[in-house]
Coordinates of C-alpha atoms in Angstrom, one line a residue:
M1 CA -0.1 0.0 0.1
R2 CA 2.9 2.4 1.0
N3 CA 4.5 2.0 -2.8
F4 CA 1.0 2.8 -4.2
L5 CA 0.1 5.7 -2.2
S6 CA 3.5 7.4 -2.6
T7 CA 3.2 7.2 -6.3
T8 CA -0.1 7.5 -6.9
N9 CA -1.3 11.0 -5.5
G10 CA -0.1 14.1 -6.9
N11 CA 2.7 16.7 -6.3
L12 CA 1.0 19.7 -5.1
Y13 CA 3.5 20.4 -2.4
N14 CA 6.2 18.8 -4.5
H15 CA 7.5 16.0 -2.5
H16 CA 9.0 13.2 -4.0
H17 CA 10.3 10.6 -1.0
V18 CA 8.3 9.4 1.6
D19 CA 10.9 9.0 4.2
K20 CA 11.0 13.0 4.1
A21 CA 7.6 13.1 5.3
P22 CA 8.2 13.2 8.9
L23 CA 10.2 16.4 8.3
L24 CA 7.6 18.2 5.9
A25 CA 4.8 17.2 8.5
D26 CA 6.7 18.7 11.5
R27 CA 7.1 21.8 9.3
F28 CA 3.8 22.2 8.4
L29 CA 2.2 21.6 12.1
E30 CA 4.7 24.4 13.6
E31 CA 3.8 26.5 10.7
G32 CA 0.0 25.6 11.0
Y33 CA -0.6 25.8 7.5
F34 CA 0.5 24.5 3.8
K35 CA 2.0 26.9 1.3
T36 CA -0.1 26.3 -1.9
G37 CA 1.4 28.7 -4.2
H38 CA -2.0 30.8 -4.3
E39 CA -2.7 31.9 -0.7
N40 CA -2.0 30.3 2.7
L41 CA -4.7 27.3 3.7
T42 CA -5.0 26.5 7.3
L43 CA -4.7 23.2 8.5
E44 CA -7.7 24.0 10.9
P45 CA -11.1 22.4 9.8
P46 CA -13.6 23.9 8.4
M47 CA -11.8 23.5 5.1
P48 CA -12.6 25.6 2.1
W49 CA -13.4 22.3 -0.1
G50 CA -15.4 24.1 -2.5
K51 CA -13.4 27.3 -3.2
I52 CA -11.7 27.9 -6.5
F53 CA -8.3 29.5 -5.7
K54 CA -7.4 32.6 -8.2
E55 CA -9.7 30.6 -10.9
D56 CA -7.2 27.4 -10.5
P57 CA -9.8 24.4 -10.4
N58 CA -6.8 21.8 -10.6
Y59 CA -6.0 23.2 -7.2
T60 CA -9.6 22.5 -5.8
Y61 CA -9.1 19.3 -7.4
G62 CA -6.2 18.4 -5.6
L63 CA -7.7 19.8 -2.5
N64 CA -10.4 17.3 -2.8
A65 CA -8.4 14.3 -3.7
M66 CA -7.1 14.8 -0.2
Y67 CA -3.5 15.9 -1.1
P68 CA -2.8 17.8 2.1
T69 CA -3.4 14.6 4.2
E70 CA -0.6 12.3 2.2
Q71 CA 2.2 13.8 4.3
F72 CA 0.8 13.0 7.3
V73 CA -0.2 9.5 6.3
F74 CA 3.2 8.8 5.3
A75 CA 4.8 10.3 8.4
Y76 CA 2.3 8.2 10.3
R77 CA 3.3 5.0 8.4
E78 CA 7.1 6.1 8.7
T79 CA 7.1 6.7 12.5
G80 CA 4.0 5.4 13.9
K81 CA 3.3 8.7 15.7
E82 CA -0.4 9.5 16.3
R83 CA -0.4 13.1 15.9
Y84 CA 0.4 12.4 12.5
L85 CA -3.1 10.1 12.1
K86 CA -5.1 12.4 13.7
V87 CA -4.4 15.5 11.3
A88 CA -5.2 13.1 8.2
E89 CA -8.4 11.8 10.4
S90 CA -9.6 15.1 11.1
L91 CA -9.3 16.8 7.5
H92 CA -11.1 13.4 5.9
R93 CA -13.9 14.1 9.1
D94 CA -14.4 17.7 8.1
W95 CA -14.5 16.9 4.2
I96 CA -17.3 14.2 5.3
E97 CA -19.3 16.5 7.8
Q98 CA -19.3 19.2 5.0
N99 CA -19.6 17.7 1.7
I100 CA -21.9 14.7 2.6
H101 CA -23.8 15.3 5.8
Q102 CA -24.1 19.1 5.2
G103 CA -24.1 19.5 1.2
I104 CA -22.3 22.4 0.4
V105 CA -21.9 23.7 -2.8
N106 CA -18.4 22.2 -4.0
R107 CA -18.3 21.0 -7.6
Y108 CA -15.2 18.7 -7.0
K109 CA -16.9 16.8 -4.3
W110 CA -17.6 13.9 -6.5
Y111 CA -15.1 14.7 -9.5
D112 CA -14.0 11.4 -11.1
M113 CA -10.0 11.3 -10.4
S114 CA -10.4 13.2 -6.8
T115 CA -12.8 10.6 -6.0
G116 CA -10.8 7.7 -6.9
L117 CA -7.5 9.1 -5.1
R118 CA -9.5 10.2 -1.9
T119 CA -11.2 6.8 -1.3
I120 CA -7.6 5.0 -1.7
Q121 CA -6.9 7.2 1.8
L122 CA -10.1 7.1 2.9
A123 CA -9.6 3.0 3.0
W124 CA -6.4 3.0 4.5
L125 CA -7.7 5.1 7.5
V126 CA -10.5 2.9 8.1
K127 CA -8.5 -0.1 8.4
E128 CA -6.2 2.0 10.6
L129 CA -8.7 2.8 12.7
I130 CA -10.3 -0.7 13.0
V131 CA -6.2 -2.0 14.0
L132 CA -6.2 0.9 16.7
E133 CA -9.5 -0.5 17.9
R134 CA -11.3 3.0 18.1
S135 CA -14.8 3.3 19.1
P136 CA -17.5 1.4 17.1
E137 CA -19.0 5.0 16.5
T138 CA -16.1 6.4 14.9
V139 CA -15.5 3.4 12.5
L140 CA -19.1 3.5 11.3
F141 CA -18.6 7.0 10.6
F142 CA -15.8 6.5 8.1
L143 CA -17.4 3.5 6.9
D144 CA -20.6 4.8 6.3
A145 CA -18.7 7.3 4.1
L146 CA -16.5 5.0 2.3
S147 CA -19.7 2.9 1.7
K148 CA -21.2 5.9 -0.7
H149 CA -17.6 6.7 -2.2
I150 CA -17.7 3.0 -3.5
Q151 CA -21.6 3.4 -4.2
H152 CA -20.1 6.4 -6.8
L153 CA -17.2 5.0 -8.2
S154 CA -19.2 1.9 -9.0
N155 CA -22.0 3.8 -10.8
P156 CA -21.4 3.5 -15.0
N157 CA -22.6 6.9 -15.2
E158 CA -20.2 8.6 -13.0
L159 CA -17.0 6.8 -15.6
G160 CA -14.7 9.5 -16.3
Q161 CA -12.6 9.8 -19.5
G162 CA -9.2 8.6 -20.2
N163 CA -6.7 8.0 -17.3
H164 CA -8.9 9.3 -14.7
V165 CA -10.9 5.9 -15.2
I166 CA -7.7 4.0 -13.9
F167 CA -7.7 6.2 -10.7
Q168 CA -11.3 5.8 -10.1
M169 CA -11.2 2.1 -10.3
A170 CA -8.1 2.1 -8.1
G171 CA -10.0 3.5 -5.0
I172 CA -12.1 0.4 -5.2
Y173 CA -9.3 -1.9 -5.9
A174 CA -7.7 -0.2 -2.5
T175 CA -11.0 -0.6 -0.2
C176 CA -11.5 -3.9 -1.6
N177 CA -8.2 -5.5 -0.8
L178 CA -8.0 -3.6 2.6
L179 CA -11.1 -4.6 3.8
P180 CA -12.0 -7.7 1.7
N181 CA -15.3 -8.1 4.0
F182 CA -16.5 -4.8 3.0
Q183 CA -19.9 -5.9 1.7
P184 CA -20.0 -3.2 -1.0
C185 CA -17.2 -4.8 -2.7
E186 CA -19.2 -8.2 -3.8
L187 CA -20.6 -6.0 -7.0
A188 CA -18.0 -3.1 -6.7
L189 CA -14.6 -5.4 -7.4
P190 CA -15.9 -7.0 -10.4
Y191 CA -16.9 -3.9 -12.1
A192 CA -13.8 -2.7 -11.2
Q193 CA -11.8 -5.2 -12.8
S194 CA -13.4 -5.0 -15.9
Q195 CA -13.5 -1.3 -16.5
F196 CA -9.8 -1.4 -15.5
T197 CA -8.5 -3.7 -17.9
A198 CA -10.8 -2.0 -20.5
E199 CA -9.3 1.5 -20.1
L200 CA -5.9 -0.1 -20.3
E201 CA -6.4 -1.4 -23.8
N202 CA -7.8 2.2 -24.5
Q203 CA -4.8 4.1 -23.0
F204 CA -2.3 2.2 -24.8
K205 CA -1.9 1.4 -28.6
S206 CA 0.1 -2.1 -29.7
D207 CA 2.9 0.2 -30.3
G208 CA 3.2 1.2 -26.8
M209 CA 2.0 4.8 -27.2
H210 CA -0.2 6.6 -24.8
V211 CA -3.2 7.7 -26.9
E212 CA -3.8 11.3 -25.0
H213 CA -0.8 12.8 -27.4
S214 CA 0.9 14.2 -24.1
P215 CA 4.3 12.5 -23.3
S216 CA 3.9 14.0 -20.0
Y217 CA 0.7 12.0 -19.5
H218 CA 2.3 9.0 -21.2
V219 CA 5.2 8.8 -18.3
Y220 CA 2.6 9.9 -15.6
V221 CA 0.0 6.9 -16.4
V222 CA 2.9 4.4 -16.8
S223 CA 4.5 5.3 -13.6
K224 CA 1.2 4.8 -11.8
I225 CA 0.5 1.6 -13.5
Y226 CA 4.0 0.6 -12.3
S227 CA 3.5 1.5 -8.8
L228 CA -0.2 -0.7 -9.0
L229 CA 2.2 -3.7 -9.9
K230 CA 4.0 -2.9 -6.7
T231 CA 1.1 -4.2 -5.0
D232 CA -0.6 -7.7 -4.9
W233 CA -3.9 -6.1 -6.1
Y234 CA -3.6 -7.1 -9.6
S235 CA -3.0 -9.6 -11.9
D236 CA 0.3 -9.4 -13.6
S237 CA -1.3 -9.5 -16.8
I238 CA -1.4 -5.8 -16.5
E239 CA 2.1 -5.3 -17.2
Q240 CA 1.6 -6.2 -21.0
Y241 CA 0.1 -2.6 -21.5
V242 CA 2.7 -0.8 -20.0
E243 CA 6.3 -3.0 -21.2
K244 CA 6.2 -1.4 -24.4
A245 CA 5.2 2.2 -23.2
R246 CA 8.3 1.9 -20.6
Q247 CA 10.7 1.2 -23.4
N248 CA 9.3 4.0 -25.9
L249 CA 10.1 6.2 -23.2
A250 CA 13.5 7.3 -24.7
W251 CA 12.0 8.6 -27.8
L252 CA 9.8 11.0 -26.5
Y253 CA 12.9 12.9 -24.9
R254 CA 14.1 15.8 -27.2
P255 CA 18.4 15.7 -27.1
E256 CA 18.7 18.5 -24.8
G257 CA 17.1 15.8 -21.9
Q258 CA 13.7 17.1 -21.8
L259 CA 10.2 15.7 -22.9
V260 CA 8.4 16.7 -26.1
L261 CA 6.1 19.3 -24.9
L262 CA 3.0 17.9 -27.2
G263 CA -0.4 18.4 -26.0
D264 CA -0.8 18.9 -21.8
S265 CA 3.1 18.4 -21.4
E266 CA 5.7 20.2 -19.2
Q267 CA 9.5 20.0 -18.7
M268 CA 10.5 18.3 -15.4
P269 CA 13.7 16.7 -14.2
P270 CA 15.5 14.7 -17.0
N271 CA 15.8 11.8 -14.7
S272 CA 12.4 11.8 -13.1
Y273 CA 11.4 8.6 -14.7
S274 CA 14.5 7.2 -15.2
Y275 CA 13.8 4.1 -13.2
L276 CA 10.8 3.1 -15.3
S277 CA 13.1 2.6 -18.4
R278 CA 16.6 1.2 -19.1
S279 CA 16.3 3.2 -22.7
V280 CA 15.8 6.4 -20.6
D281 CA 19.0 5.6 -18.6
Y282 CA 20.7 4.9 -21.9
L283 CA 19.8 8.6 -22.9
L284 CA 20.5 10.0 -19.6
N285 CA 24.0 8.3 -19.6
D286 CA 25.2 8.8 -22.6
G287 CA 25.0 5.0 -23.8
N288 CA 27.3 4.1 -20.8
Q289 CA 24.4 1.9 -19.3
G290 CA 21.1 0.9 -20.0
I291 CA 19.7 -0.7 -23.4
I292 CA 19.8 1.1 -26.8
P293 CA 15.9 2.6 -27.6
G294 CA 16.6 1.6 -31.7
T295 CA 17.2 3.0 -34.7
S296 CA 16.0 6.1 -36.3
P297 CA 13.4 6.6 -37.7
A298 CA 11.0 5.6 -35.1
L299 CA 7.4 5.2 -36.3
F300 CA 4.3 4.4 -34.1
P301 CA 2.2 3.3 -36.8
E302 CA -1.0 3.2 -34.9
T303 CA -0.8 6.2 -32.5
G304 CA 1.0 8.3 -35.7
Y305 CA 4.0 9.5 -34.1
G306 CA 7.2 9.8 -36.7
I307 CA 10.8 10.6 -35.1
L308 CA 13.9 11.1 -36.5
R309 CA 17.2 11.1 -34.8
T310 CA 20.6 11.0 -35.0
D311 CA 21.9 7.4 -34.8
W312 CA 22.0 6.5 -31.2
R313 CA 25.9 5.3 -31.9
E314 CA 26.9 8.7 -32.4
K315 CA 27.7 10.7 -29.2
P316 CA 27.4 13.0 -27.3
F317 CA 23.4 12.5 -27.2
N318 CA 23.0 16.0 -26.4
K319 CA 24.5 16.9 -29.8
H320 CA 22.0 15.0 -31.6
S321 CA 19.3 16.6 -34.2
Y322 CA 15.9 15.2 -33.6
L323 CA 12.5 15.8 -35.4
F324 CA 9.1 14.9 -33.8
F325 CA 6.0 14.8 -36.3
N326 CA 2.6 14.7 -34.7
G327 CA 0.2 12.4 -36.9
A328 CA -1.9 11.2 -34.1
N329 CA -5.8 11.8 -33.8
H330 CA -7.4 9.2 -31.1
S331 CA -8.7 11.5 -28.1
N332 CA -9.4 15.0 -27.1
V333 CA -8.0 14.3 -23.7
H334 CA -4.9 16.2 -23.1
N335 CA -4.6 16.8 -26.5
H336 CA -4.1 19.9 -28.4
P337 CA -5.5 21.2 -32.0
D338 CA -2.1 20.5 -33.9
F339 CA -2.5 17.6 -36.1
L340 CA 1.0 17.5 -38.6
S341 CA 2.9 20.3 -36.1
I342 CA 6.5 19.2 -35.8
I343 CA 9.2 20.0 -32.9
W344 CA 12.8 20.1 -34.0
T345 CA 16.2 20.2 -32.5
S346 CA 19.5 20.9 -35.0
G347 CA 22.8 19.4 -33.2
G348 CA 21.5 19.8 -29.6
T349 CA 20.1 23.1 -30.1
P350 CA 16.4 23.6 -29.7
I351 CA 15.0 25.4 -32.4
L352 CA 11.1 24.8 -33.1
V353 CA 9.3 24.1 -30.0
D354 CA 5.7 23.5 -28.8
S355 CA 3.3 25.7 -26.7
G356 CA 3.3 23.4 -23.5
K357 CA 0.3 23.9 -21.3
Y358 CA 0.7 26.8 -19.1
S359 CA -2.4 25.3 -17.0
L360 CA -5.6 23.6 -16.8
D361 CA -7.9 26.5 -16.3
N362 CA -9.6 29.3 -18.8
S363 CA -6.9 31.4 -18.9
D364 CA -5.8 33.6 -21.7
Y365 CA -2.2 32.2 -21.7
R366 CA -4.0 28.5 -21.2
N367 CA -6.3 29.3 -24.5
Y368 CA -3.6 30.3 -26.3
T369 CA -1.4 27.1 -25.9
K370 CA -4.3 24.8 -26.4
S371 CA -5.0 26.8 -30.0
T372 CA -3.8 25.7 -33.3
R373 CA -2.0 28.8 -34.2
A374 CA 0.3 27.9 -30.9
H375 CA 2.0 25.2 -32.9
N376 CA 4.1 24.4 -35.8
T377 CA 1.3 23.5 -38.3
V378 CA -0.9 25.3 -40.9
Q379 CA -4.0 27.3 -39.6
V380 CA -7.2 27.8 -41.9
D381 CA -9.1 30.8 -41.8
R382 CA -7.8 31.6 -38.5
L383 CA -9.6 28.7 -36.9
N384 CA -8.7 26.0 -34.1
M385 CA -8.8 22.3 -35.7
S386 CA -10.8 20.0 -34.2
A387 CA -10.3 16.5 -33.3
A388 CA -13.7 15.6 -34.2
E389 CA -13.4 17.2 -37.6
T390 CA -10.2 16.0 -38.6
Y391 CA -9.4 12.6 -40.4
P392 CA -8.2 10.0 -40.5
K393 CA -8.6 8.9 -37.0
G394 CA -5.8 7.3 -35.6
S395 CA -2.6 7.9 -37.6
S396 CA -2.1 10.2 -40.5
I397 CA 1.7 9.5 -41.1
T398 CA 2.1 8.2 -45.0
Y399 CA 5.6 7.9 -45.1
I400 CA 9.1 8.1 -43.0
H401 CA 12.4 7.2 -43.9
H402 CA 16.0 8.0 -42.7
D403 CA 19.1 7.5 -44.0
H404 CA 22.0 7.9 -41.6
N405 CA 25.0 7.6 -44.1
L406 CA 23.3 10.9 -46.0
K407 CA 22.1 12.2 -42.6
V408 CA 18.8 13.2 -44.2
G409 CA 15.1 11.9 -43.2
Y410 CA 11.7 12.9 -44.0
V411 CA 8.3 12.1 -42.7
S412 CA 5.1 12.8 -44.1
G413 CA 1.0 12.9 -43.7
T414 CA -2.5 13.9 -44.7
I415 CA -5.1 14.9 -43.2
S416 CA -8.8 16.1 -44.1
R417 CA -10.4 18.9 -42.0
N418 CA -14.1 18.6 -42.5
R419 CA -14.9 21.8 -40.9
T420 CA -12.9 23.7 -43.7
S421 CA -13.3 20.9 -46.4
T422 CA -9.7 21.3 -46.7
S423 CA -6.7 18.5 -47.7
H424 CA -3.5 19.3 -45.8
T425 CA -0.5 17.0 -47.0
R426 CA 2.8 17.8 -45.4
H427 CA 6.3 16.8 -45.9
V428 CA 9.1 17.4 -43.5
T429 CA 12.6 16.5 -44.5
M430 CA 15.5 16.9 -42.0
R431 CA 19.2 17.3 -42.7
E432 CA 21.1 16.5 -39.7
D433 CA 22.6 19.7 -37.9
K434 CA 21.9 21.6 -41.0
W435 CA 18.2 22.5 -42.4
L436 CA 14.9 21.4 -42.3
L437 CA 12.6 21.5 -45.6
V438 CA 8.7 21.8 -44.6
T439 CA 6.2 21.6 -47.7
D440 CA 2.6 21.9 -47.4
S441 CA 0.0 21.7 -49.9
L442 CA -3.6 22.4 -49.4
H443 CA -6.5 22.0 -51.3
T444 CA -10.0 23.5 -50.2
D445 CA -13.6 24.1 -51.6
K446 CA -13.4 28.0 -51.8
N447 CA -11.0 31.2 -51.5
R448 CA -9.6 30.9 -48.2
E449 CA -6.7 32.5 -45.6
F450 CA -3.6 30.1 -44.8
D451 CA -1.1 30.9 -41.9
Q452 CA 2.0 28.4 -41.6
W453 CA 3.4 28.9 -37.9
F454 CA 6.7 28.2 -36.5
H455 CA 7.4 28.8 -33.0
F456 CA 11.3 29.3 -32.0
H457 CA 13.0 28.2 -28.6
P458 CA 13.3 31.5 -26.3
S459 CA 17.1 31.6 -26.8
I460 CA 16.3 32.7 -30.4
T461 CA 15.8 36.1 -31.3
A462 CA 14.9 38.1 -34.7
K463 CA 17.3 39.7 -36.5
E464 CA 16.0 40.8 -39.8
T465 CA 13.1 40.3 -42.4
T466 CA 12.7 40.8 -46.1
A467 CA 9.9 40.1 -48.4
S468 CA 10.7 36.5 -48.6
T469 CA 13.3 35.6 -45.8
A470 CA 13.6 36.0 -42.0
T471 CA 16.6 35.8 -40.0
Y472 CA 17.1 35.2 -36.1
A473 CA 19.9 34.8 -34.1
I474 CA 20.7 31.3 -31.9
G475 CA 21.5 32.5 -28.4
G476 CA 24.7 31.0 -27.4
T477 CA 26.1 29.4 -30.7
G478 CA 27.3 32.1 -32.7
D479 CA 24.9 30.6 -35.5
Y480 CA 21.8 32.0 -37.6
L481 CA 18.7 30.5 -38.6
H482 CA 17.2 31.6 -41.9
I483 CA 13.7 31.5 -43.1
Y484 CA 13.2 31.1 -46.8
D485 CA 9.8 31.1 -48.5
L486 CA 11.3 29.1 -51.7
L487 CA 8.0 30.0 -53.7
K488 CA 8.3 33.9 -52.7
N489 CA 4.6 34.0 -52.4
A490 CA 3.9 34.6 -48.8
A491 CA 3.3 37.3 -46.8
I492 CA 5.7 37.4 -43.6
T493 CA 4.7 38.6 -40.3
Q494 CA 7.0 38.2 -37.0
F495 CA 5.6 38.2 -33.3
R496 CA 7.3 38.1 -29.9
G497 CA 4.9 37.9 -27.3
S498 CA 2.2 39.6 -28.8
E499 CA -1.3 39.8 -26.7
S500 CA -3.3 41.0 -29.7
P501 CA -3.1 38.7 -31.9
M502 CA -2.1 36.1 -28.8
T503 CA 0.9 34.6 -30.1
G504 CA 4.7 34.4 -29.6
W505 CA 4.4 32.6 -26.1
Y506 CA 5.9 29.7 -24.6
S507 CA 5.2 27.8 -21.1
P508 CA 7.6 24.9 -20.3
R509 CA 6.3 24.7 -16.9
L510 CA 3.0 24.8 -15.2
F511 CA 1.8 28.4 -14.7
E512 CA 5.4 29.6 -16.4
I513 CA 5.3 31.8 -19.7
Q514 CA 7.9 33.1 -21.6
S515 CA 7.8 35.4 -24.8
T516 CA 9.4 33.8 -27.7
E517 CA 9.5 34.4 -31.5
S518 CA 6.8 33.1 -34.1
I519 CA 6.3 33.8 -37.5
S520 CA 3.7 33.0 -39.9
L521 CA 3.4 32.8 -43.5
S522 CA 0.2 33.5 -44.9
K523 CA -1.5 33.3 -48.2
E524 CA -4.9 32.7 -49.5
G525 CA -6.6 30.6 -52.4
L526 CA -8.6 27.4 -53.4
R527 CA -4.9 25.7 -53.6
S528 CA -2.0 26.9 -51.7
T529 CA 1.5 25.3 -51.7
Y530 CA 4.3 26.3 -49.1
Q531 CA 8.0 25.6 -49.6
T532 CA 9.2 26.6 -46.7
L533 CA 13.3 25.9 -45.7
L534 CA 14.7 26.6 -42.2
L535 CA 18.3 26.9 -42.8
I536 CA 21.3 27.0 -40.0
S537 CA 24.3 29.1 -40.8
D538 CA 27.2 31.4 -39.3
S539 CA 25.7 34.0 -41.7
P540 CA 24.4 36.8 -40.0
T541 CA 22.5 37.7 -43.4
P542 CA 20.6 35.3 -45.4
P543 CA 23.2 33.6 -47.8
A544 CA 22.6 32.7 -51.4
L545 CA 21.6 29.1 -51.1
A546 CA 24.2 28.1 -54.0
S547 CA 27.1 29.2 -51.6
E548 CA 25.5 26.7 -48.9
G549 CA 25.9 24.1 -51.6
I550 CA 21.9 23.7 -52.2
E551 CA 19.8 24.1 -55.6
F552 CA 16.1 23.8 -55.9
S553 CA 13.6 23.9 -58.9
S554 CA 9.9 24.3 -58.4
S555 CA 6.9 24.0 -60.3
D556 CA 3.3 23.0 -60.6
G557 CA 3.5 21.8 -56.9
R558 CA 6.8 19.8 -57.5
L559 CA 9.8 20.3 -55.7
E560 CA 13.7 18.9 -56.3
F561 CA 16.0 20.2 -53.7
C562 CA 19.4 19.2 -53.8
D563 CA 22.3 19.6 -51.2
Q564 CA 25.5 19.2 -52.6
T565 CA 27.8 19.5 -49.5
E566 CA 29.2 15.7 -49.2
P567 CA 27.4 13.5 -48.7
A568 CA 25.3 14.9 -51.5
V569 CA 21.6 14.5 -51.2
C570 CA 18.5 15.1 -53.6
V571 CA 14.9 15.2 -52.3
K572 CA 12.1 15.0 -54.8
I573 CA 8.3 15.9 -54.3
T574 CA 5.5 15.4 -56.1
G575 CA 2.0 15.3 -54.5
S576 CA 1.8 13.3 -51.7
T577 CA 5.3 11.1 -53.1
V578 CA 8.9 12.1 -51.8
T579 CA 12.0 10.2 -53.2
L580 CA 15.6 10.6 -51.6
Q581 CA 18.7 10.3 -53.9

């Protein structure tokens, strides 16, 4: 139970080590309050269970999930000192009296995930009170509340979505294993077993990727299931659902050691989840231990991720080039409307970044980070894409290839957007440490506006722009990034930290926002084609492409693009077909 509790609940107070719980619990007792990051929350009942702090419902969810009692539960289990148990008991009692007996207004009272997590602690508390031979009145008070929790979690109409189901069912599992003779478990446990297995099958594709399109939630869910395996509550068969997902983790890390900020993701210490996967060990230890992740390209065909990366046999890893192509469309849970978006690191330097999540509230920054214009893709008529109206469902990737001898790879995908009657085909070619070629073909039913967006790492700063080029300084490298509109028919607009329109923002962590450079290449028409080159050079002004060994010709949507620097390579794009020579 300790392993499960210590890794299942959240990190509201940034604790990671159970053995430090007594120190934290003593500090909270001495100070008389928790420091929440919003305002001070006293330990003394009555607690503000229904209050939304600073318009942040995520905090209220955590409060109702009983995150404040975690350290006291852990401290009691470490020391056996009942003063810690009394704090947890008093806060659970206050929750029950206010929310069940008094019926206060609290929209997170029976919120799916917080109810599941709270039930785990409540079941543990009931068992502990029985062991301590507390009065029958006390035990019955908590048992009655626990029965209502199990009744709620067993109601199919209260079943949540996505990974929340795992935590709802975990509440039932915990109760029925800690209190095996508890009468509601006769029906509740079979229900939980069935729903838990079904949800695991929904959460992970056979290629081993989590379908909520967020690397942060990929590692989060894998870590929680890993903790379940540490208990004796579950069949060992659940390991099959996460084994591939554990080994895939290394592909979700950029060369600079951070998770890809796709969807509702945020940066965290690089070694946070190294215990889950020997492939992450390999990544973080520069190949000196662990297991090599595999050979690029990495295609996850059911999920829809395509990843190009410098050969893992080349060291150091933090100098690798990396391209992440998002062709996934399974769920709108923790997903952003960013189909066919890309993320790019060149020679270990982050160039194109995703927006991050900022928060899960309804703030302006949150609305921006989950908008289509906040991602490296094409926006149509200034509208957000929609998972519901974008096809195909599943994966939209059509080609992927990587030639390590030529140091060139490409990945392609096609989607249809019903809302704007638009077909969009994207080809992205990467030459390691040098350039990225992005071609977009868009066909629609009437004259529409198109914006091809690129968003740069905050270390990159704008220098100059012309009618068909834009130049940026890459901080700390002495190099420059040059954007070429090869067709010379787009209107180029640059932004940095703009409020109107809201664009040019980057959120690497929760509630952290940084201004960053963004650029849009805009066109109008029934059929629009982009051929955009992102070139890294030591020249502070856009060099003539011939001086960089680059030649290209383009007509009627066809492109032949050759880089004559050794080893020479040519890319030919015709419609939906790409060839490499």
